[in-house]
Coordinates of C-alpha atoms in Angstrom, one line a residue:
M1 CA -8.7 -26.6 4.3
I2 CA -8.0 -29.5 1.9
A3 CA -10.9 -30.2 -0.5
A4 CA -12.6 -33.6 -0.3
T5 CA -11.2 -34.8 -3.7
E6 CA -7.7 -33.7 -2.7
S7 CA -8.0 -35.4 0.6
Q8 CA -9.3 -38.6 -1.0
L9 CA -6.4 -38.7 -3.5
A10 CA -3.9 -38.2 -0.7
D11 CA -5.6 -40.9 1.4
Q12 CA -5.4 -43.4 -1.5
F13 CA -1.7 -42.7 -2.1
V14 CA -0.9 -43.2 1.6
R15 CA -2.9 -46.5 1.7
L16 CA -1.0 -47.7 -1.4
C17 CA 2.3 -46.9 0.2
A18 CA 1.2 -48.5 3.5
R19 CA 0.4 -51.8 1.6
L20 CA 3.8 -51.7 0.0
G21 CA 5.5 -51.3 3.5
L22 CA 6.1 -47.6 4.0
H23 CA 6.9 -46.9 7.7
E24 CA 3.9 -45.8 9.6
S25 CA 5.6 -42.7 10.8
L26 CA 5.9 -41.4 7.2
H27 CA 2.2 -41.7 6.4
G28 CA 1.4 -38.2 7.5
V29 CA 4.2 -36.5 5.6
C30 CA 3.3 -38.4 2.4
H31 CA -0.4 -37.3 2.8
E32 CA 0.8 -33.7 3.3
L33 CA 3.0 -33.9 0.2
L34 CA 0.3 -35.1 -2.1
A35 CA -2.3 -32.6 -0.8
G36 CA 0.3 -29.9 -1.2
L37 CA 0.6 -30.7 -4.9
E38 CA -3.1 -30.0 -5.3
Q39 CA -2.5 -26.6 -3.7
G40 CA 0.3 -25.7 -6.1
H41 CA 3.3 -26.8 -4.1
V42 CA 6.0 -28.8 -5.9
C43 CA 7.5 -30.3 -2.7
L44 CA 7.3 -30.4 1.0
D45 CA 10.0 -28.3 2.6
L46 CA 10.7 -30.0 5.9
G47 CA 13.5 -27.5 6.6
R48 CA 10.9 -25.0 7.7
D49 CA 10.3 -27.1 10.9
P50 CA 13.7 -28.2 12.3
E51 CA 12.1 -30.4 15.0
R52 CA 10.1 -32.3 12.4
L53 CA 13.1 -32.5 10.1
A54 CA 15.1 -34.1 12.9
A55 CA 12.4 -36.6 13.6
L56 CA 11.6 -37.6 10.0
G57 CA 15.0 -37.2 8.3
P58 CA 16.5 -40.5 9.5
L59 CA 13.4 -42.4 8.6
L60 CA 13.4 -40.9 5.1
H61 CA 17.1 -41.9 4.6
E62 CA 16.4 -45.4 5.8
S63 CA 13.2 -45.9 3.7
S64 CA 13.3 -48.1 0.6
F65 CA 10.7 -45.8 -0.9
V66 CA 12.9 -42.7 -0.9
L67 CA 16.0 -41.7 -3.0
C68 CA 18.5 -39.8 -0.9
G69 CA 22.0 -38.5 -1.1
N70 CA 24.3 -40.3 -3.6
E71 CA 21.4 -42.4 -4.8
I72 CA 19.9 -39.4 -6.6
T73 CA 22.6 -39.3 -9.3
G74 CA 22.1 -43.0 -10.2
R75 CA 19.4 -44.5 -12.3
S76 CA 17.2 -45.8 -9.5
V77 CA 13.6 -44.8 -9.5
R78 CA 11.6 -44.7 -6.3
P79 CA 8.3 -43.0 -5.5
L80 CA 9.8 -40.3 -3.3
V81 CA 13.0 -38.1 -3.3
F82 CA 14.4 -36.4 -0.2
F83 CA 16.8 -33.7 -1.3
E84 CA 18.2 -30.7 0.7
D85 CA 15.5 -31.1 3.3
R86 CA 12.7 -31.1 0.7
L87 CA 10.5 -34.1 0.0
Y88 CA 9.3 -34.7 -3.6
L89 CA 7.4 -37.1 -5.7
Y90 CA 10.0 -38.5 -8.1
R91 CA 8.4 -37.0 -11.2
Y92 CA 8.3 -33.5 -9.8
F93 CA 11.8 -33.7 -8.6
R94 CA 12.9 -34.7 -12.1
Y95 CA 10.9 -31.8 -13.6
E96 CA 12.6 -29.3 -11.3
Q97 CA 16.1 -30.7 -11.6
E98 CA 16.0 -31.0 -15.4
L99 CA 14.5 -27.5 -15.8
A100 CA 17.3 -26.1 -13.6
A101 CA 19.8 -27.9 -15.9
F102 CA 18.1 -26.5 -19.1
V103 CA 18.2 -23.0 -17.7
R104 CA 21.9 -23.2 -16.6
A105 CA 22.9 -24.6 -20.0
R106 CA 21.3 -21.6 -21.7
L107 CA 22.9 -19.2 -19.2
Q108 CA 26.3 -20.7 -20.0
R109 CA 25.8 -20.8 -23.8
K110 CA 27.1 -17.6 -25.3
P111 CA 26.9 -17.0 -29.0
A112 CA 29.6 -15.1 -31.0
R113 CA 29.8 -11.6 -29.7
P114 CA 28.1 -9.2 -32.2
D115 CA 29.8 -6.1 -33.4
P116 CA 29.0 -3.3 -30.9
G117 CA 28.8 -0.6 -33.5
T118 CA 26.2 -2.4 -35.5
V119 CA 24.1 -3.2 -32.4
V120 CA 24.3 0.4 -31.2
Q121 CA 23.1 1.7 -34.6
L122 CA 20.1 -0.7 -34.6
L123 CA 19.3 0.2 -31.0
D124 CA 19.4 3.9 -31.8
R125 CA 16.9 3.3 -34.5
L126 CA 14.6 1.1 -32.5
F127 CA 14.8 3.1 -29.2
P128 CA 15.0 6.7 -30.2
K129 CA 15.6 9.2 -27.3
A130 CA 12.2 10.4 -26.2
A131 CA 10.8 12.4 -23.3
E132 CA 11.2 10.6 -20.0
P133 CA 8.2 8.5 -18.9
T134 CA 6.3 9.6 -15.9
D135 CA 8.0 8.3 -12.8
L136 CA 5.1 7.4 -10.7
F137 CA 6.8 5.8 -7.8
N138 CA 9.9 8.0 -7.1
W139 CA 12.4 5.5 -8.5
R140 CA 16.0 6.6 -8.3
E141 CA 16.6 8.4 -11.6
Q142 CA 18.4 6.2 -14.0
S143 CA 19.9 7.0 -17.3
I144 CA 19.7 3.4 -18.5
D145 CA 16.6 2.6 -20.5
R146 CA 15.7 -0.9 -19.3
Q147 CA 13.8 -1.7 -22.5
R148 CA 16.9 -0.9 -24.5
L149 CA 18.9 -2.9 -22.0
A150 CA 16.7 -5.9 -22.6
A151 CA 17.2 -5.6 -26.3
A152 CA 21.0 -5.4 -26.0
L153 CA 20.9 -8.4 -23.6
A154 CA 19.0 -10.5 -26.3
T155 CA 22.0 -10.3 -28.6
T156 CA 24.3 -11.9 -26.0
G157 CA 22.7 -15.2 -25.1
S158 CA 20.0 -17.7 -25.6
L159 CA 17.8 -16.9 -22.5
L160 CA 16.1 -13.6 -21.6
V161 CA 13.4 -13.1 -19.0
I162 CA 11.6 -9.7 -19.0
S163 CA 9.3 -9.1 -16.0
G164 CA 7.2 -6.0 -15.5
G165 CA 3.8 -4.7 -14.4
P166 CA 1.2 -3.3 -16.7
G167 CA 2.2 -0.2 -18.7
T168 CA 6.0 -1.0 -18.5
G169 CA 6.2 -1.9 -22.2
K170 CA 6.9 -5.6 -22.2
T171 CA 5.2 -6.2 -25.5
S172 CA 6.6 -3.2 -27.3
T173 CA 10.1 -4.2 -26.0
V174 CA 9.8 -7.7 -27.4
A175 CA 8.5 -6.4 -30.7
R176 CA 11.6 -4.3 -31.1
I177 CA 13.8 -7.1 -29.9
L178 CA 12.4 -9.3 -32.8
K179 CA 13.2 -6.5 -35.2
L180 CA 16.7 -6.4 -33.8
L181 CA 17.2 -10.1 -34.1
R182 CA 15.8 -10.1 -37.6
A183 CA 18.1 -7.3 -38.7
Q184 CA 21.0 -9.5 -37.5
N185 CA 19.6 -12.6 -39.2
P186 CA 16.7 -12.2 -41.6
E187 CA 16.2 -15.9 -41.8
S188 CA 15.6 -16.4 -38.1
R189 CA 12.6 -18.7 -37.4
V190 CA 10.5 -17.2 -34.6
A191 CA 7.6 -18.7 -32.7
L192 CA 5.2 -16.8 -30.5
A193 CA 3.2 -18.5 -27.7
A194 CA 1.2 -18.1 -24.6
P195 CA -0.2 -20.5 -22.0
T196 CA -3.8 -19.9 -22.9
G197 CA -5.8 -19.1 -26.1
K198 CA -7.0 -15.9 -24.5
A199 CA -3.4 -14.8 -23.7
A200 CA -2.3 -15.7 -27.2
L201 CA -5.0 -13.6 -28.8
R202 CA -4.1 -10.7 -26.6
L203 CA -0.4 -10.9 -27.5
R204 CA -1.3 -11.0 -31.2
E205 CA -3.6 -7.9 -30.8
S206 CA -0.9 -6.1 -28.8
L207 CA 1.7 -6.6 -31.5
S208 CA -0.7 -5.5 -34.2
R209 CA -1.7 -2.4 -32.1
I210 CA 1.8 -1.2 -31.8
G211 CA 2.4 -1.6 -35.6
S212 CA 4.9 -4.4 -35.4
E213 CA 4.8 -5.2 -39.1
S214 CA 7.9 -7.3 -38.9
V215 CA 6.1 -9.8 -36.6
T216 CA 4.0 -11.9 -39.0
E217 CA 3.9 -15.2 -37.1
E218 CA 0.6 -16.4 -35.6
V219 CA 0.5 -16.7 -31.8
S220 CA -0.2 -20.2 -30.6
T221 CA -0.9 -21.7 -27.2
L222 CA 2.0 -23.6 -25.8
H223 CA 0.1 -26.9 -25.8
R224 CA -0.7 -26.5 -29.5
L225 CA 2.9 -25.4 -30.3
L226 CA 4.3 -28.5 -28.5
G227 CA 1.8 -30.7 -30.2
R228 CA -0.1 -32.1 -27.3
G229 CA -2.1 -35.2 -28.4
K230 CA -5.7 -36.0 -27.5
T231 CA -4.6 -38.2 -24.6
G232 CA -2.6 -35.3 -23.1
L233 CA 0.1 -37.7 -22.1
R234 CA 2.9 -36.8 -24.5
Y235 CA 3.9 -33.9 -26.7
R236 CA 4.9 -34.3 -30.3
Y237 CA 8.0 -32.1 -29.8
D238 CA 10.6 -33.0 -27.2
R239 CA 14.3 -33.5 -26.9
E240 CA 14.3 -36.2 -29.6
N241 CA 12.1 -34.2 -31.9
P242 CA 12.8 -30.5 -31.2
L243 CA 10.8 -27.5 -32.6
A244 CA 12.0 -25.9 -35.8
V245 CA 12.7 -22.5 -34.3
D246 CA 15.6 -20.2 -33.7
W247 CA 13.7 -18.0 -31.1
L248 CA 10.7 -18.7 -29.0
V249 CA 8.8 -15.9 -27.3
V250 CA 6.4 -16.9 -24.5
D251 CA 4.1 -14.3 -23.0
E252 CA 2.2 -14.5 -19.6
A253 CA 4.9 -16.7 -18.2
S254 CA 3.6 -16.4 -14.7
M255 CA 0.7 -18.7 -15.7
I256 CA 3.0 -21.5 -16.8
D257 CA 3.3 -24.5 -14.4
L258 CA 6.4 -26.5 -13.8
P259 CA 5.6 -29.5 -16.1
L260 CA 4.7 -27.3 -19.0
L261 CA 7.7 -25.0 -18.8
H262 CA 9.9 -28.2 -18.5
A263 CA 8.3 -29.5 -21.7
T264 CA 8.8 -26.1 -23.4
F265 CA 12.6 -26.0 -22.6
A266 CA 12.9 -29.7 -23.5
A267 CA 11.5 -29.1 -27.0
L268 CA 13.9 -26.3 -27.8
P269 CA 16.8 -27.0 -30.2
E270 CA 20.1 -26.6 -28.4
A271 CA 21.0 -23.4 -30.4
A272 CA 17.6 -21.8 -30.1
G273 CA 16.9 -18.8 -27.9
I274 CA 13.9 -18.2 -25.6
I275 CA 12.4 -15.0 -24.2
L276 CA 9.9 -15.2 -21.3
L277 CA 7.6 -12.3 -20.7
G278 CA 5.5 -11.8 -17.6
D279 CA 4.9 -10.3 -14.2
H280 CA 6.3 -12.4 -11.5
H281 CA 4.2 -10.6 -8.8
Q282 CA 1.0 -12.0 -10.3
L283 CA -0.8 -15.2 -9.3
A284 CA 1.2 -18.3 -10.1
S285 CA -0.1 -21.1 -12.2
V286 CA -3.2 -23.1 -11.2
E287 CA -1.1 -26.2 -11.3
A288 CA 2.1 -27.0 -9.4
G289 CA 4.8 -24.4 -9.2
A290 CA 5.4 -20.7 -9.3
V291 CA 8.2 -20.9 -11.9
L292 CA 8.5 -17.3 -13.0
G293 CA 8.6 -16.2 -9.4
E294 CA 11.4 -18.7 -8.7
L295 CA 13.4 -17.5 -11.8
C296 CA 13.1 -13.9 -10.7
A297 CA 13.5 -14.6 -7.0
D298 CA 16.9 -12.8 -6.7
G299 CA 16.2 -9.9 -9.0
M300 CA 18.6 -8.4 -11.6
G301 CA 22.3 -9.0 -11.3
F302 CA 25.2 -8.9 -13.7
H303 CA 28.8 -10.1 -13.5
A304 CA 31.2 -7.2 -13.8
N305 CA 33.0 -8.4 -17.0
F306 CA 29.8 -9.2 -18.7
A307 CA 28.3 -5.9 -17.7
R308 CA 31.1 -4.0 -19.4
E309 CA 30.5 -6.0 -22.6
L310 CA 26.8 -5.4 -22.3
M311 CA 27.2 -1.7 -21.9
E312 CA 29.3 -1.5 -25.1
L313 CA 26.5 -3.1 -27.0
Y314 CA 24.0 -0.9 -25.2
G315 CA 26.0 2.2 -26.3
A316 CA 26.9 3.7 -22.9
P317 CA 30.1 2.0 -21.6
A318 CA 30.5 4.6 -18.8
A319 CA 27.1 3.7 -17.4
V320 CA 28.2 0.2 -16.2
D321 CA 28.1 1.2 -12.6
E322 CA 24.3 1.8 -12.9
L323 CA 23.8 -1.9 -13.3
P324 CA 23.4 -4.1 -10.2
L325 CA 26.7 -5.9 -10.2
L326 CA 27.4 -9.2 -8.5
G327 CA 30.0 -9.7 -5.9
K328 CA 32.9 -12.1 -6.6
D329 CA 31.2 -15.2 -5.0
E330 CA 27.5 -13.9 -5.2
R331 CA 25.0 -16.2 -6.9
R332 CA 21.7 -15.4 -8.5
T333 CA 19.0 -17.4 -10.0
L334 CA 19.3 -15.6 -13.4
P335 CA 22.6 -13.8 -13.6
D336 CA 23.1 -11.8 -16.8
A337 CA 19.7 -12.9 -18.1
L338 CA 16.9 -10.9 -16.3
V339 CA 15.6 -7.4 -16.8
V340 CA 12.8 -6.0 -14.6
L341 CA 10.9 -3.2 -16.2
E342 CA 9.7 -0.7 -13.5
K343 CA 8.8 2.6 -15.1
N344 CA 5.2 3.0 -16.1
Y345 CA 4.6 4.6 -19.5
R346 CA 0.9 5.3 -19.0
I347 CA 0.5 8.9 -18.2
D348 CA -3.3 9.6 -17.9
S349 CA -4.6 10.2 -14.4
G350 CA -6.6 7.0 -14.2
S351 CA -3.6 4.9 -15.0
Q352 CA -1.5 6.8 -12.5
S353 CA -4.0 6.0 -9.7
L354 CA -4.3 2.4 -10.8
A355 CA -0.5 2.0 -11.0
G356 CA 0.0 3.6 -7.6
L357 CA -2.5 1.1 -6.1
A358 CA -0.9 -1.8 -7.9
M359 CA 2.5 -0.8 -6.6
A360 CA 1.2 -0.6 -3.0
V361 CA -0.4 -4.0 -3.2
R362 CA 2.6 -5.5 -5.0
D363 CA 4.9 -4.4 -2.1
G364 CA 2.4 -5.6 0.6
H365 CA 1.6 -2.1 1.9
G366 CA -2.0 -2.6 3.0
R367 CA -2.3 0.7 4.9
R368 CA -1.0 2.6 1.9
A369 CA -3.4 0.8 -0.5
L370 CA -6.3 1.7 1.8
E371 CA -5.2 5.3 1.9
L372 CA -5.1 5.5 -1.9
L373 CA -8.5 3.9 -2.2
K374 CA -10.1 6.3 0.4
S375 CA -8.5 9.4 -1.1
S376 CA -9.7 8.7 -4.6
G377 CA -12.9 10.6 -5.5
S378 CA -13.6 8.8 -8.7
G379 CA -17.1 7.6 -9.3
R380 CA -18.1 4.3 -10.9
G381 CA -17.3 4.3 -14.6
Q382 CA -14.6 7.0 -14.3
A383 CA -10.9 6.5 -14.4
G384 CA -9.6 5.7 -11.0
I385 CA -9.9 3.5 -7.9
R386 CA -12.7 3.0 -5.3
L387 CA -13.4 1.0 -2.2
V388 CA -17.0 -0.1 -1.5
G389 CA -17.8 -1.6 1.9
N390 CA -19.9 -4.7 2.6
D391 CA -22.9 -2.8 4.1
Q392 CA -26.4 -1.9 2.9
Q393 CA -25.1 1.0 0.8
G394 CA -22.4 -1.3 -0.6
R395 CA -24.9 -4.0 -1.5
E396 CA -27.1 -1.5 -3.3
E397 CA -24.0 -0.4 -5.2
L398 CA -23.2 -4.0 -6.1
E399 CA -26.7 -4.4 -7.4
Q400 CA -26.2 -1.3 -9.7
I401 CA -22.9 -2.7 -10.8
L402 CA -24.5 -6.0 -11.9
E403 CA -27.1 -4.1 -13.8
A404 CA -24.4 -2.1 -15.6
V405 CA -22.5 -5.3 -16.5
C406 CA -25.7 -6.9 -18.0
A407 CA -26.9 -3.8 -19.8
P408 CA -24.6 -3.9 -23.0
F409 CA -25.3 -7.6 -23.5
M410 CA -29.1 -7.0 -23.2
A411 CA -28.9 -4.1 -25.6
A412 CA -26.8 -5.9 -28.3
R413 CA -28.7 -6.4 -31.5
T414 CA -26.0 -8.5 -33.2
A415 CA -23.2 -10.9 -32.1
P416 CA -20.4 -8.4 -32.9
E417 CA -22.1 -5.8 -30.7
A418 CA -22.3 -8.3 -27.9
L419 CA -18.6 -9.2 -28.4
Q420 CA -17.6 -5.6 -28.1
A421 CA -18.9 -5.7 -24.5
L422 CA -16.5 -8.5 -23.5
G423 CA -13.6 -6.2 -22.7
K424 CA -15.6 -3.5 -20.9
T425 CA -16.7 -4.1 -17.3
Q426 CA -15.8 -7.4 -15.6
I427 CA -16.7 -8.8 -12.2
L428 CA -13.9 -10.7 -10.6
C429 CA -14.4 -12.9 -7.5
D430 CA -11.9 -14.6 -5.2
M431 CA -14.1 -17.7 -5.1
N432 CA -16.3 -19.6 -7.5
H433 CA -18.9 -20.7 -5.0
G434 CA -20.8 -19.0 -2.1
P435 CA -23.1 -16.0 -1.9
L436 CA -20.3 -13.7 -3.3
G437 CA -18.9 -16.2 -5.7
A438 CA -18.7 -16.0 -9.5
R439 CA -21.3 -18.7 -10.0
R440 CA -23.9 -16.9 -7.9
F441 CA -23.4 -13.6 -9.9
N442 CA -23.7 -15.6 -13.2
E443 CA -27.0 -17.1 -12.0
I444 CA -28.4 -13.7 -11.2
A445 CA -27.2 -12.1 -14.4
R446 CA -28.6 -15.0 -16.5
G447 CA -32.0 -14.5 -14.8
R448 CA -32.0 -10.9 -15.8
L449 CA -31.4 -11.7 -19.5
I450 CA -34.0 -14.4 -19.7
G451 CA -36.9 -12.0 -19.5
P452 CA -36.2 -10.0 -22.6
R453 CA -34.5 -13.0 -24.4
A454 CA -37.1 -15.7 -23.6
A455 CA -37.3 -16.7 -27.3
F456 CA -34.5 -19.2 -26.6
Q457 CA -35.5 -22.0 -24.2
S458 CA -32.1 -22.5 -22.5
D459 CA -30.2 -21.6 -19.4
L460 CA -28.1 -19.3 -21.6
P461 CA -30.2 -16.5 -23.1
R462 CA -29.1 -14.5 -26.1
G463 CA -26.2 -12.2 -25.3
T464 CA -24.8 -14.4 -22.5
P465 CA -20.9 -14.1 -22.3
I466 CA -19.3 -17.5 -21.9
M467 CA -15.8 -18.9 -21.1
I468 CA -14.5 -22.1 -22.6
R469 CA -13.3 -24.5 -19.8
R470 CA -11.6 -27.3 -21.9
N471 CA -9.3 -27.2 -24.9
D472 CA -10.7 -28.4 -28.3
Y473 CA -7.9 -28.4 -30.8
E474 CA -10.2 -29.3 -33.7
L475 CA -12.4 -26.3 -33.1
G476 CA -9.5 -24.1 -32.2
L477 CA -11.0 -23.2 -28.9
F478 CA -9.0 -23.2 -25.7
N479 CA -9.5 -23.0 -21.9
G480 CA -10.1 -19.4 -21.0
D481 CA -11.4 -18.3 -24.5
T482 CA -14.4 -16.0 -24.2
G483 CA -17.3 -15.4 -26.5
V484 CA -21.1 -14.7 -26.5
V485 CA -24.2 -16.8 -27.1
F486 CA -26.3 -15.3 -29.8
F487 CA -29.2 -16.2 -32.2
D488 CA -31.6 -14.4 -34.4
D489 CA -35.4 -14.6 -34.2
D490 CA -35.6 -16.5 -37.5
G491 CA -35.4 -19.9 -35.9
A492 CA -31.8 -20.5 -36.6
P493 CA -30.1 -22.7 -34.0
P494 CA -28.2 -20.8 -31.2
A495 CA -24.5 -20.5 -31.6
A496 CA -21.5 -19.0 -29.8
F497 CA -19.5 -16.3 -31.4
F498 CA -15.8 -15.6 -30.9
R499 CA -13.4 -12.9 -32.0
E500 CA -10.6 -14.0 -34.3
S501 CA -7.1 -12.6 -34.2
T502 CA -8.1 -9.8 -36.5
E503 CA -10.2 -7.1 -34.9
D504 CA -13.3 -7.3 -37.1
A505 CA -13.3 -11.1 -37.8
V506 CA -16.0 -13.1 -35.9
R507 CA -16.3 -16.9 -35.9
R508 CA -19.6 -18.8 -35.3
V509 CA -19.6 -22.2 -33.6
P510 CA -22.9 -24.1 -33.1
L511 CA -23.7 -24.3 -29.4
A512 CA -24.0 -28.1 -29.6
L513 CA -20.4 -28.5 -30.7
L514 CA -18.8 -26.4 -28.0
P515 CA -16.5 -28.1 -25.4
A516 CA -17.3 -27.5 -21.7
F517 CA -18.1 -23.8 -21.0
E518 CA -19.7 -21.6 -18.4
A519 CA -21.3 -18.2 -18.2
A520 CA -18.8 -15.3 -17.7
F521 CA -20.6 -12.2 -16.5
A522 CA -18.4 -12.9 -13.5
M523 CA -15.3 -15.0 -13.2
T524 CA -12.6 -15.9 -10.6
V525 CA -9.4 -13.8 -10.6
H526 CA -7.5 -16.9 -11.6
K527 CA -9.5 -17.3 -14.8
S528 CA -9.0 -13.6 -15.7
Q529 CA -5.3 -14.0 -16.1
G530 CA -4.2 -13.1 -19.6
S531 CA -7.1 -10.7 -20.0
E532 CA -7.6 -6.9 -19.9
F533 CA -10.8 -4.9 -19.2
D534 CA -11.7 -1.3 -19.1
D535 CA -13.2 -1.5 -15.6
V536 CA -12.8 -4.2 -13.0
I537 CA -15.0 -5.0 -10.1
L538 CA -13.1 -7.1 -7.5
I539 CA -15.3 -8.8 -4.9
L540 CA -13.5 -10.2 -1.8
S541 CA -15.8 -12.5 0.1
G542 CA -13.6 -12.7 3.2
K543 CA -14.5 -16.4 3.5
N544 CA -11.2 -18.0 2.5
E545 CA -7.9 -16.6 3.7
A546 CA -5.9 -19.1 1.6
L547 CA -7.4 -17.6 -1.6
A548 CA -7.4 -13.9 -0.7
T549 CA -3.7 -13.0 -1.0
R550 CA -1.5 -10.2 -2.2
E551 CA -1.0 -11.9 -5.5
L552 CA -4.8 -12.3 -6.1
V553 CA -5.5 -8.6 -5.4
Y554 CA -2.6 -7.5 -7.5
T555 CA -3.6 -9.7 -10.4
A556 CA -7.2 -8.4 -10.3
I557 CA -6.1 -4.7 -10.2
T558 CA -3.7 -5.2 -13.1
R559 CA -6.4 -6.6 -15.3
A560 CA -7.9 -3.0 -15.5
R561 CA -7.1 -0.4 -18.1
R562 CA -9.2 2.4 -16.6
S563 CA -10.8 1.8 -13.2
V564 CA -11.0 -0.6 -10.3
T565 CA -13.8 -0.9 -7.7
I566 CA -13.1 -3.2 -4.8
F567 CA -16.0 -4.6 -2.8
A568 CA -14.5 -5.7 0.5
E569 CA -14.3 -5.0 4.2
E570 CA -11.3 -2.8 5.0
N571 CA -9.7 -5.4 7.3
S572 CA -10.2 -8.2 4.9
L573 CA -8.6 -6.2 2.1
R574 CA -5.7 -5.1 4.2
N575 CA -5.1 -8.7 5.5
A576 CA -5.2 -10.0 1.9
I577 CA -2.6 -7.5 0.7
E578 CA -0.3 -8.3 3.6
R579 CA -0.7 -12.1 3.1
Q580 CA 1.8 -13.4 0.5
T581 CA 1.6 -16.8 -1.2
R582 CA 4.7 -18.9 -0.7
R583 CA 4.7 -22.0 -2.8
Q584 CA 7.2 -24.7 -1.8
M585 CA 9.7 -25.2 -4.6
G586 CA 13.4 -25.8 -4.9
L587 CA 14.1 -24.4 -8.3
A588 CA 15.6 -21.1 -7.1
N589 CA 18.0 -23.0 -4.8
M590 CA 18.9 -25.4 -7.6
L591 CA 19.7 -22.5 -9.9
R592 CA 22.0 -20.9 -7.3
N593 CA 23.9 -24.1 -6.9
E594 CA 25.3 -26.7 -9.4
Q595 CA 23.4 -29.9 -8.6
P596 CA 23.2 -33.4 -10.1
V597 CA 20.4 -34.2 -12.6
V598 CA 18.4 -37.4 -12.5
H599 CA 18.9 -39.4 -15.7

């Protein structure tokens, strides 16, 4: 169901095209294209419907509004582009084509081969042989340590993508990679970034927690790193004015939309390297594209000659056959540049049950996920997983959960105490509106705090957790940042308090100065990306099949460190797990094939 605003925008676009002479038979497909962009699609893949393609293809080729075939390589600009059975708005076609060209250029650029003996010595120091991690999912036993493999790979090129679920060691791997790169070149300029302020703070904390003393750089949001102006129309850094970096590390890459990743690659110096970290099974960006998913679409694959060189750097030349080798004419989206981390290094029982559930959901095994949930005997607040039905008993349980979520904020005597509650228990909803939506739970929770905190005449009583909804670069607050509203009884004006990058530092911002924000006792799963909580309560309303998908359930589960309680009907949950999001893009196809680039 297309939202009213999306439908109105699509209607306006079609009316404009009609006034300019677009053939009437193409009005419907243009409306669908624009509405699809609002739903995260980059293009409209007409190849999915051969009959429709046969009917519309000739009209698109004849239209003066559409670039097709040989025209694409010229300098003509038209509103639409029809390429390989996919219909685009010109701007998004250019983003996709240029990003594919940026990626291919980095895949082809190979720096001078380092000395294998030196690299092996460094890797032995950074990746000492340790006890084998718990193999939770019966993977085929491999002697190759994929974390060490990723580090060896970082010495061979200027692009590396590391994808993996929670507990697979992405952050610790990149911390060691940075030590390796610095050992080879102590003068290397490194920048660390993430798509949101919350994700940036979490990366900084993770690096500090693992004792990465060699990583001294601050972690920025991508928008701040690129120098986005107040108008939001242009970035300070681009192809003509590149960033002053030798390596850029970007975390939570699954959250990055197509235009932003295009701008990131465009701002890199030609000789700079980039490392993307993320989990390509998570929800894609809110805006257009599922770029990390497209980059990882074909999985790991190495050319035989390159694999032999890589194994020399890794330190086990005889293990080359354990790598997934490409056939002579086989093409992949990211050959020789992708490592997927699979083994889970969390060994406590709660993490094992969480990881097992996450794996079942990730692979679309709805029946297996339900079996795991039903067989778990963990109680609320304990490590593990649980399923609560939408019946009277379940609603009573949900009431108790809401009380438990509010309790630490109500009991907090100081702002730091209230901030400590932010990472504890979090309610995640598939929808923002409706009786089981995030806004409804926030209204109920606020009402419970108003009683004991009535000294402040506001919709937000003392102790209310909040989430920033709009970037404010002057205040250093960004979309997705979380804090708490707090005030003393001495008459001082209310303020919001936020954690700084260091664990004990707290920043106070007067409430009147805050950009747009909302209460955050509950939030949508989309807004939880880049966060971690001890315990997660996932509420599936069963009202919108387009929202309740495998990626949404997987993302919610992987926000939890200790336990997950899912409030849903069994059929609704199983259907969601077996329903996969398929965003329409052409990036993977473009990476598999050499294609022209629009100038």
